Tab-separated table of C-alpha atoms in Angstrom:
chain	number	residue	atom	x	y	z
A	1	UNK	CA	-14.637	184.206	154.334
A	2	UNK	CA	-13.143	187.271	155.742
A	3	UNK	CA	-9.941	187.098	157.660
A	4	UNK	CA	-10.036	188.797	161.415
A	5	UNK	CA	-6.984	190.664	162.157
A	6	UNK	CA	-6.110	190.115	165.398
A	7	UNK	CA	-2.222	190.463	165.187
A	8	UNK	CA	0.168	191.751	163.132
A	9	UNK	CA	4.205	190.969	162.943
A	10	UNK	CA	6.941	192.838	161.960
A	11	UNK	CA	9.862	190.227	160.612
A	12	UNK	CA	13.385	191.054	159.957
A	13	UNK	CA	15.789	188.566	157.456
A	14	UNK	CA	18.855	189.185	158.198
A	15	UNK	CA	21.292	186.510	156.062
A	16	UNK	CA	24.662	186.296	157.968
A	17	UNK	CA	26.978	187.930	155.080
A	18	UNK	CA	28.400	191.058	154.362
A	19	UNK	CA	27.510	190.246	150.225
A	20	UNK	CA	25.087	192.870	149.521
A	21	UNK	CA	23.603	190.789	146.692
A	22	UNK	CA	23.279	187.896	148.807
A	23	UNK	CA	21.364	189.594	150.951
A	24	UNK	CA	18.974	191.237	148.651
A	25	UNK	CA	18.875	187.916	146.703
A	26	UNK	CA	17.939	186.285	150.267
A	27	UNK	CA	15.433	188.450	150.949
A	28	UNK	CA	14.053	189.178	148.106
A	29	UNK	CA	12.775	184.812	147.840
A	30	UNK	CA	11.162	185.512	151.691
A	31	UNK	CA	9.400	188.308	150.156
A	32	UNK	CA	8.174	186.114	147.269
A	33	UNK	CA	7.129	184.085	149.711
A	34	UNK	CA	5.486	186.048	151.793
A	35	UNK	CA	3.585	187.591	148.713
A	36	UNK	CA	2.560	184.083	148.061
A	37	UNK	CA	0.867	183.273	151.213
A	38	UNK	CA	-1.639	186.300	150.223
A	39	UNK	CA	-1.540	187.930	153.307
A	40	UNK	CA	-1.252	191.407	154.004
A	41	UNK	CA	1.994	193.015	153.964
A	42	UNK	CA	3.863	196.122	153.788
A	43	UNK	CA	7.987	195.962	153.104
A	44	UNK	CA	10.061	198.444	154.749
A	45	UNK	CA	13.528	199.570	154.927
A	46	UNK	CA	14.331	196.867	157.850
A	47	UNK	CA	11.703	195.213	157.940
A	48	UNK	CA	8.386	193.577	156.680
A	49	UNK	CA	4.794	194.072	158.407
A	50	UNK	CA	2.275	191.306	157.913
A	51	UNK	CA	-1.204	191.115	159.261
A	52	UNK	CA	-4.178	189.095	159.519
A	53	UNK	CA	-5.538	185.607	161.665
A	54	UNK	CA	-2.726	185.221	164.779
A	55	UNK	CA	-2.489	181.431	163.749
A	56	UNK	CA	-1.711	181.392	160.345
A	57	UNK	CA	1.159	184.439	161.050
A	58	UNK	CA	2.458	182.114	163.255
A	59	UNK	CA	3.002	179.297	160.221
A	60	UNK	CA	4.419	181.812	158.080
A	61	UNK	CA	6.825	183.399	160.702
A	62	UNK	CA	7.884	179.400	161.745
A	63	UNK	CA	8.486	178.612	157.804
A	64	UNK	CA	10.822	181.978	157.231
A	65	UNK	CA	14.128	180.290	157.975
A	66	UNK	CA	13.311	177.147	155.840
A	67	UNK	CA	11.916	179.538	153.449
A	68	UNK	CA	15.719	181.006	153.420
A	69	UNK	CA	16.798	177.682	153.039
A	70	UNK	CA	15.636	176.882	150.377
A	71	UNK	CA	18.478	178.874	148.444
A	72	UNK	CA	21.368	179.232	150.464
A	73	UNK	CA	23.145	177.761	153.266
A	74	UNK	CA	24.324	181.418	154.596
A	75	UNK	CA	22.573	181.051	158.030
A	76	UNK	CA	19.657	183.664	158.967
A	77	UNK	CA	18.609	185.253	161.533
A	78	UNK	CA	15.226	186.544	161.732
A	79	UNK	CA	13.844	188.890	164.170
A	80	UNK	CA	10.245	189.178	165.051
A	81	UNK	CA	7.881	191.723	166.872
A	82	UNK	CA	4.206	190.261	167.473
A	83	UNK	CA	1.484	192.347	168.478
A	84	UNK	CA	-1.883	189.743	169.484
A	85	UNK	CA	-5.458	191.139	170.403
A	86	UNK	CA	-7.379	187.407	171.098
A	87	UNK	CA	-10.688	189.716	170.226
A	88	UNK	CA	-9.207	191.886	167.278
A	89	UNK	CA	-9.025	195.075	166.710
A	90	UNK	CA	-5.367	195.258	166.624
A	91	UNK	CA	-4.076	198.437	164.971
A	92	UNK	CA	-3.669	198.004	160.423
A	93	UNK	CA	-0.960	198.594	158.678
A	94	UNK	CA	-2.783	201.748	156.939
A	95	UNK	CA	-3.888	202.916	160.303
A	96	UNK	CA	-0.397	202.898	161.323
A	97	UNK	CA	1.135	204.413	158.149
A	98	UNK	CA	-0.829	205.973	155.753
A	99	UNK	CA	-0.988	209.534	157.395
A	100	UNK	CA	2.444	209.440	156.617
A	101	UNK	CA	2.665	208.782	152.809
């Protein structure tokens, strides 16, 4: 079954500490799980782009701060920027990005 992208989120982590390897070590376990869900994604400098089905961005945007959780009790912040087209054809990641690479 083929996914219809009709969003796509930017997230930010950002673990309340000035320990750089807390942060990356924070981070770096959303990323994991963000790998895991097997949605499309592109890390940045700030931030991380997902894309795919609205709904299920949703579920992994709502589990981010648990996800956090899991390994520290540094508390997170985590900003988001949704972009929703309820009939698709929202703009991709590569169509965003790649004539820049």
């Amino acid at each position: 079954m083929m996914v219809q992208i009709n969003a796509s989120i930017a997230v930010q982590v950002l673990p309340m500490t000035s320990d750089k390897s807390d942060v990356i070590r924070i981070v770096d376990h959303v990323i994991d799980y963000i790998n895991d869900t097997r949605i499309a994604y592109q890390v940045g400098a700030f931030e991380t782009t997902l894309e795919g089905d609205y709904d299920q961005l949703m579920t992994i945007l709502k589990a981010l701060p648990l996800v956090a959780a899991e390994i520290t009790d540094i508390p997170v912040m985590i900003y988001s920027k949704i972009n929703m087209s309820p009939h698709g054809n929202v703009l991709t990641i590569a169509e965003k990005t790649d004539k820049y690479r």
